[in-house]
Short mmCIF file of C-alpha atoms in Angstrom, two decimals:
data_model
loop_
_atom_site.label_atom_id
_atom_site.label_comp_id
_atom_site.label_asym_id
_atom_site.label_seq_id
_atom_site.Cartn_x
_atom_site.Cartn_y
_atom_site.Cartn_z
CA MET A 26 0.00 0.00 0.00
CA ARG A 27 2.81 2.41 0.86
CA ARG A 28 4.53 1.80 -2.47
CA PHE A 29 1.27 2.52 -4.31
CA ARG A 30 0.88 5.85 -2.52
CA ILE A 31 4.42 6.91 -3.38
CA THR A 32 3.92 5.98 -7.04
CA THR A 33 0.63 7.85 -7.15
CA ALA A 34 2.27 10.93 -5.62
CA ILE A 35 5.03 10.82 -8.22
CA ILE A 36 2.47 10.58 -11.04
CA VAL A 37 0.51 13.52 -9.63
CA ILE A 38 3.66 15.64 -9.32
CA LEU A 39 4.71 14.82 -12.88
CA PHE A 40 1.22 15.64 -14.15
CA LEU A 41 1.25 18.98 -12.38
CA ALA A 42 4.72 19.77 -13.76
CA VAL A 43 3.57 19.05 -17.29
CA SER A 44 0.36 21.04 -16.78
CA CYS A 45 2.25 24.04 -15.40
CA ALA A 46 4.69 23.95 -18.29
CA THR A 47 1.79 23.94 -20.76
CA GLU A 48 0.02 26.80 -18.96
CA THR A 49 3.11 28.98 -18.71
CA ASP A 50 3.92 28.80 -22.43
CA PRO A 51 0.80 27.85 -24.38
CA THR A 52 2.04 29.45 -27.62
CA GLY A 53 5.57 28.04 -27.64
CA LEU A 54 6.77 31.58 -28.36
CA ARG A 55 7.88 32.65 -24.92
CA GLY A 56 11.33 34.18 -24.85
CA VAL A 57 13.59 36.61 -26.65
CA TRP A 58 14.04 36.08 -30.39
CA LYS A 59 16.61 37.80 -32.63
CA ALA A 60 17.19 38.00 -36.37
CA SER A 61 19.43 39.98 -38.73
CA ASP A 62 18.89 41.19 -42.28
CA GLY A 63 21.78 43.16 -43.71
CA GLU A 64 22.41 46.21 -41.52
CA TYR A 65 19.16 45.71 -39.63
CA ASP A 66 18.70 43.71 -36.45
CA TYR A 67 15.31 42.62 -35.14
CA THR A 68 14.21 41.52 -31.68
CA PHE A 69 10.83 40.10 -30.73
CA THR A 70 10.02 39.23 -27.13
CA PHE A 71 6.93 37.28 -26.07
CA THR A 72 5.74 36.66 -22.52
CA SER A 73 3.63 33.70 -21.45
CA ASP A 74 0.79 36.02 -20.33
CA GLY A 75 0.25 37.54 -23.76
CA PHE A 76 2.51 40.59 -23.98
CA TYR A 77 5.13 41.31 -26.61
CA ALA A 78 7.72 43.89 -27.62
CA SER A 79 9.48 44.39 -30.95
CA GLU A 80 12.66 46.34 -31.64
CA ILE A 81 14.35 47.30 -34.92
CA TYR A 82 17.97 48.49 -34.95
CA TYR A 83 19.91 50.00 -37.82
CA GLU A 84 23.65 49.69 -37.25
CA ASP A 85 23.01 49.22 -33.51
CA TYR A 86 20.84 52.36 -33.28
CA LEU A 87 17.21 51.90 -32.26
CA GLU A 88 15.10 52.88 -35.24
CA TYR A 89 11.66 51.70 -34.11
CA ALA A 90 10.05 49.83 -31.24
CA GLU A 91 6.55 48.75 -30.34
CA PHE A 92 4.81 46.73 -27.65
CA GLY A 93 1.39 45.53 -26.54
CA THR A 94 -0.58 42.30 -26.35
CA PHE A 95 -0.61 39.34 -28.72
CA GLU A 96 -2.40 36.12 -29.49
CA SER A 97 -1.40 33.31 -31.83
CA ASP A 98 -2.66 30.23 -33.58
CA GLU A 99 -0.69 27.67 -35.57
CA SER A 100 0.22 30.06 -38.38
CA TYR A 101 -0.32 33.69 -37.26
CA ILE A 102 0.80 35.99 -34.48
CA TYR A 103 -1.83 38.66 -33.88
CA THR A 104 -0.63 41.85 -32.19
CA ASP A 105 -2.37 45.13 -31.38
CA LEU A 106 -1.00 46.70 -34.58
CA ASP A 107 -0.11 43.99 -37.11
CA ASP A 108 -0.52 40.31 -37.86
CA TYR A 109 2.51 38.18 -38.74
CA PRO A 110 2.39 34.83 -40.55
CA PHE A 111 4.95 32.46 -39.05
CA SER A 112 6.27 28.93 -39.26
CA TRP A 113 8.89 26.79 -37.57
CA ASP A 114 12.20 25.65 -39.02
CA GLY A 115 13.34 23.24 -36.36
CA SER A 116 13.76 25.40 -33.27
CA ASN A 117 13.92 28.62 -35.31
CA LEU A 118 10.97 30.95 -35.76
CA VAL A 119 10.40 32.07 -39.36
CA LEU A 120 8.41 35.30 -39.35
CA ASP A 121 6.89 36.96 -42.40
CA TYR A 122 7.79 40.54 -41.58
CA PHE A 123 5.95 42.67 -44.15
CA GLY A 124 6.88 40.38 -47.02
CA SER A 125 10.37 39.39 -45.86
CA ASP A 126 10.98 36.03 -44.21
CA LEU A 127 13.16 36.59 -41.15
CA VAL A 128 14.68 33.63 -39.32
CA PHE A 129 14.67 34.25 -35.57
CA LYS A 130 16.75 32.30 -33.11
CA ARG A 131 15.69 32.19 -29.48
CA THR A 132 18.41 33.82 -27.37
CA SER A 133 16.61 33.43 -24.06
CA LYS A 134 13.59 31.50 -22.80
CA THR A 135 13.11 34.05 -20.02
CA ALA A 136 10.54 36.73 -20.82
CA ARG A 137 8.89 37.73 -17.58
CA ASN A 138 6.25 40.45 -17.49
CA ASN A 139 7.39 42.68 -14.61
CA THR A 140 5.04 45.58 -15.30
CA SER A 141 4.14 47.15 -11.95
CA ALA A 142 4.64 50.36 -9.99
CA SER A 143 7.12 48.68 -7.63
CA LYS A 144 9.25 47.26 -10.48
CA LEU A 145 9.31 50.71 -12.10
CA CYS A 146 11.26 52.19 -9.18
CA GLY A 147 14.95 52.80 -9.78
CA VAL A 148 17.25 54.22 -12.44
CA TRP A 149 17.01 53.30 -16.12
CA SER A 150 19.29 54.16 -19.06
CA GLY A 151 18.94 54.01 -22.82
CA GLN A 152 19.45 55.89 -26.05
CA ALA A 153 16.81 58.41 -24.94
CA GLY A 154 18.88 59.26 -21.84
CA ILE A 155 18.52 58.41 -18.16
CA ALA A 156 15.29 58.13 -16.19
CA GLY A 157 14.72 57.81 -12.46
CA PHE A 158 11.59 56.79 -10.54
CA THR A 159 11.48 57.08 -6.74
CA LYS A 160 9.29 55.11 -4.36
CA GLY A 161 7.79 58.43 -3.29
CA GLY A 162 6.41 59.21 -6.74
CA THR A 163 9.04 61.57 -8.18
CA PHE A 164 10.19 61.15 -11.77
CA SER A 165 13.17 62.72 -13.52
CA SER A 166 14.91 62.26 -16.85
CA MET A 167 17.97 63.66 -18.59
CA GLY A 168 18.24 63.12 -22.33
CA LEU A 169 16.87 64.78 -25.43
CA ARG A 170 14.62 66.49 -22.90
CA THR A 171 15.02 67.07 -19.18
CA ASN A 172 12.07 66.56 -16.86
CA ILE A 173 11.16 66.44 -13.22
CA ASP A 174 7.59 65.77 -12.17
CA ASP A 175 5.27 63.55 -10.18
CA TYR A 176 4.36 60.13 -11.54
CA SER A 177 2.07 57.20 -10.79
CA ALA A 178 1.57 53.79 -12.37
CA ASP A 179 -1.61 51.73 -12.58
CA GLY A 180 -1.74 48.54 -14.61
CA THR A 181 0.00 49.28 -17.91
CA ILE A 182 -0.54 53.07 -17.68
CA LEU A 183 2.29 55.33 -16.51
CA THR A 184 1.14 58.87 -15.69
CA ILE A 185 3.84 61.55 -15.66
CA GLY A 186 2.74 65.04 -14.71
CA GLY A 187 -0.85 64.27 -15.69
CA THR A 188 0.10 62.72 -19.06
CA GLU A 189 -0.81 59.06 -19.54
CA ASN A 190 1.65 56.77 -21.31
CA ASP A 191 1.43 53.05 -22.07
CA TYR A 192 4.38 51.16 -20.61
CA LEU A 193 5.67 47.63 -20.26
CA ILE A 194 8.51 46.01 -18.34
CA ILE A 195 9.84 42.68 -19.64
CA ASN A 196 12.70 41.19 -17.65
CA SER A 197 14.88 44.25 -16.93
CA ARG A 198 13.83 46.31 -19.96
CA LEU A 199 11.37 49.21 -19.82
CA TYR A 200 9.27 50.27 -22.82
CA ILE A 201 7.37 53.60 -22.76
CA ARG A 202 5.15 54.83 -25.60
CA ASP A 203 6.26 58.46 -25.76
CA GLU A 204 3.37 59.88 -27.79
CA ASP A 205 3.49 63.26 -26.02
CA SER A 206 7.28 63.56 -26.40
CA ILE A 207 8.10 63.60 -22.70
CA PHE A 208 11.45 62.13 -23.67
CA GLY A 209 11.62 64.09 -26.92
CA ALA A 210 11.12 60.96 -28.97
CA ASN A 211 7.51 60.88 -30.25
CA TYR A 212 7.76 57.09 -30.39
CA THR A 213 8.45 54.16 -28.09
CA VAL A 214 11.58 54.58 -25.99
CA ILE A 215 13.52 51.74 -24.37
CA PHE A 216 15.49 51.75 -21.13
CA ASP A 217 17.57 49.08 -19.39
CA ARG A 218 17.61 48.85 -15.62
CA GLU A 219 20.59 50.28 -13.73
CA THR A 220 19.18 50.10 -10.19
CA SER A 221 16.00 48.79 -8.57
CA GLY A 222 15.87 50.62 -5.24
CA GLY A 223 14.10 53.85 -6.10
CA GLU A 224 15.41 55.54 -2.96
CA ASP A 225 15.12 59.33 -2.94
CA GLN A 226 18.41 60.45 -1.37
CA THR A 227 18.11 64.13 -2.25
CA SER A 228 19.46 66.29 0.59
CA ARG A 229 21.16 69.61 1.31
CA GLU A 230 24.06 67.73 2.87
CA ILE A 231 24.81 65.84 -0.35
CA LEU A 232 24.42 69.07 -2.30
CA THR A 233 27.06 70.93 -0.28
CA LEU A 234 29.50 68.05 0.33
CA ASN A 235 29.80 66.82 -3.29
CA ASN A 236 31.04 69.91 -5.11
CA PRO A 237 31.55 70.66 -7.91
CA TRP A 238 28.39 69.73 -9.84
CA HIS A 239 28.94 69.43 -13.59
CA LEU A 240 25.93 70.07 -15.78
CA THR A 241 26.20 69.39 -19.52
CA ASP A 242 23.40 70.23 -21.92
CA MET A 243 21.93 67.02 -23.32
CA ASP A 244 21.49 68.30 -26.89
CA GLU A 245 24.88 68.85 -28.51
CA GLY A 246 26.78 68.34 -25.26
CA THR A 247 29.06 71.31 -25.79
CA ASN A 248 27.77 73.70 -23.12
CA HIS A 249 29.13 73.12 -19.62
CA TYR A 250 28.01 74.58 -16.30
CA ILE A 251 30.00 73.96 -13.13
CA TYR A 252 28.26 74.76 -9.84
CA GLU A 253 29.52 74.86 -6.29
CA PHE A 254 27.19 75.20 -3.32
CA SER A 255 28.23 76.21 0.20
CA SER A 256 26.50 75.30 3.43
CA SER A 257 26.07 79.03 4.12
CA GLY A 258 23.72 79.44 1.15
CA ASN A 259 26.09 80.82 -1.48
CA TYR A 260 26.95 79.39 -4.89
CA THR A 261 29.28 79.99 -7.83
CA MET A 262 28.77 79.00 -11.46
CA GLU A 263 31.33 78.74 -14.26
CA TYR A 264 30.27 78.37 -17.90
CA TYR A 265 32.25 77.37 -20.99
CA ASN A 266 31.64 75.99 -24.49
CA ASP A 267 33.73 73.31 -26.18
CA ASN A 268 33.62 74.95 -29.59
CA TYR A 269 33.92 78.63 -28.73
CA SER A 270 35.90 80.88 -26.46
CA ASP A 271 32.78 81.73 -24.46
CA HIS A 272 33.62 81.69 -20.78
CA SER A 273 31.83 83.31 -17.89
CA LYS A 274 31.38 83.16 -14.13
CA SER A 275 28.58 84.18 -11.82
CA SER A 276 27.73 83.87 -8.16
CA GLY A 277 24.93 84.55 -5.73
CA THR A 278 22.78 82.94 -3.10
CA TYR A 279 20.49 79.94 -3.33
CA ARG A 280 17.53 78.41 -1.56
CA TYR A 281 16.93 74.67 -1.54
CA SER A 282 13.50 73.11 -1.11
CA GLY A 283 12.36 69.62 -2.08
CA HIS A 284 13.73 68.98 -5.55
CA THR A 285 14.36 72.59 -6.55
CA ILE A 286 17.37 74.86 -6.09
CA GLU A 287 16.39 78.50 -6.52
CA LEU A 288 19.33 80.64 -7.64
CA SER A 289 19.41 84.38 -7.07
CA ASP A 290 21.01 85.20 -10.44
CA ASP A 291 20.83 82.19 -12.79
CA GLY A 292 17.32 80.76 -12.61
CA ASP A 293 16.41 77.46 -10.94
CA LEU A 294 17.78 73.94 -11.00
CA ALA A 295 16.05 70.58 -10.66
CA TYR A 296 17.80 68.43 -8.07
CA LEU A 297 17.11 64.75 -7.45
CA ILE A 298 19.27 61.83 -6.37
CA VAL A 299 17.91 58.33 -6.99
CA ASP A 300 19.95 55.35 -5.78
CA LEU A 301 23.08 57.54 -5.69
CA ARG A 302 22.51 58.70 -9.30
CA PRO A 303 22.23 62.53 -9.45
CA PHE A 304 19.78 64.35 -11.70
CA MET A 305 20.43 68.09 -11.98
CA PHE A 306 19.55 70.51 -14.77
CA SER A 307 18.13 73.96 -15.44
CA ILE A 308 14.37 74.41 -15.21
#
């Protein structure tokens, strides 16, 4: 009788393992898939719960990206925007991408949907710049555009300063549909995770003990601003340009409150430190 019970338990465990495997990847597409065609590289990522992301690179530069939900049958992948005929060549995925057959190889079976407010916290970097999200709901970015504002996340909607954006996190990669050009992109931007803490470490002590602060404009990168802040409430600023002989200095007093440094003579600065990564720029 004891032997029968053990055998039965083993059968049940094996059945559950097989069932779970079927449930977690019903399409057989789960994972990260990559293909190349001349100077273009393509990446498709599919999660087991029905989300996907696609990326197109031209000579390693992101040219286009998209994400959303998908379904599939034996011959088609149906996404929010387009439908793709596909077939299998052994373990390779052959995708009809707008008339061109691309052969994708699976580079990773891990494609976990991590989309949530808690997973959003931390510092992210990508071709669009650097973005930081604190646990307390403060957002900042430095890239084609600089921003500091409040944010919240609910489901797959990321709200920054009152503007709603679709977003998705797969593994350690963040996709944001930048339709309102918050990042200066007007299309989907991609970031890779640098940190996952989301701790807001902004303080007057860090501001005064970590001089000088080097600010570089994020457009051409040729304008430089060097600030020093004293504990007594004074500051100095030195400006120079890489391409010209322009050089100037200024000084005055400052007031620090929250995430803003108010300067007596040179406007205001945004000031945020997330997981030891500083964000500082003119506002």
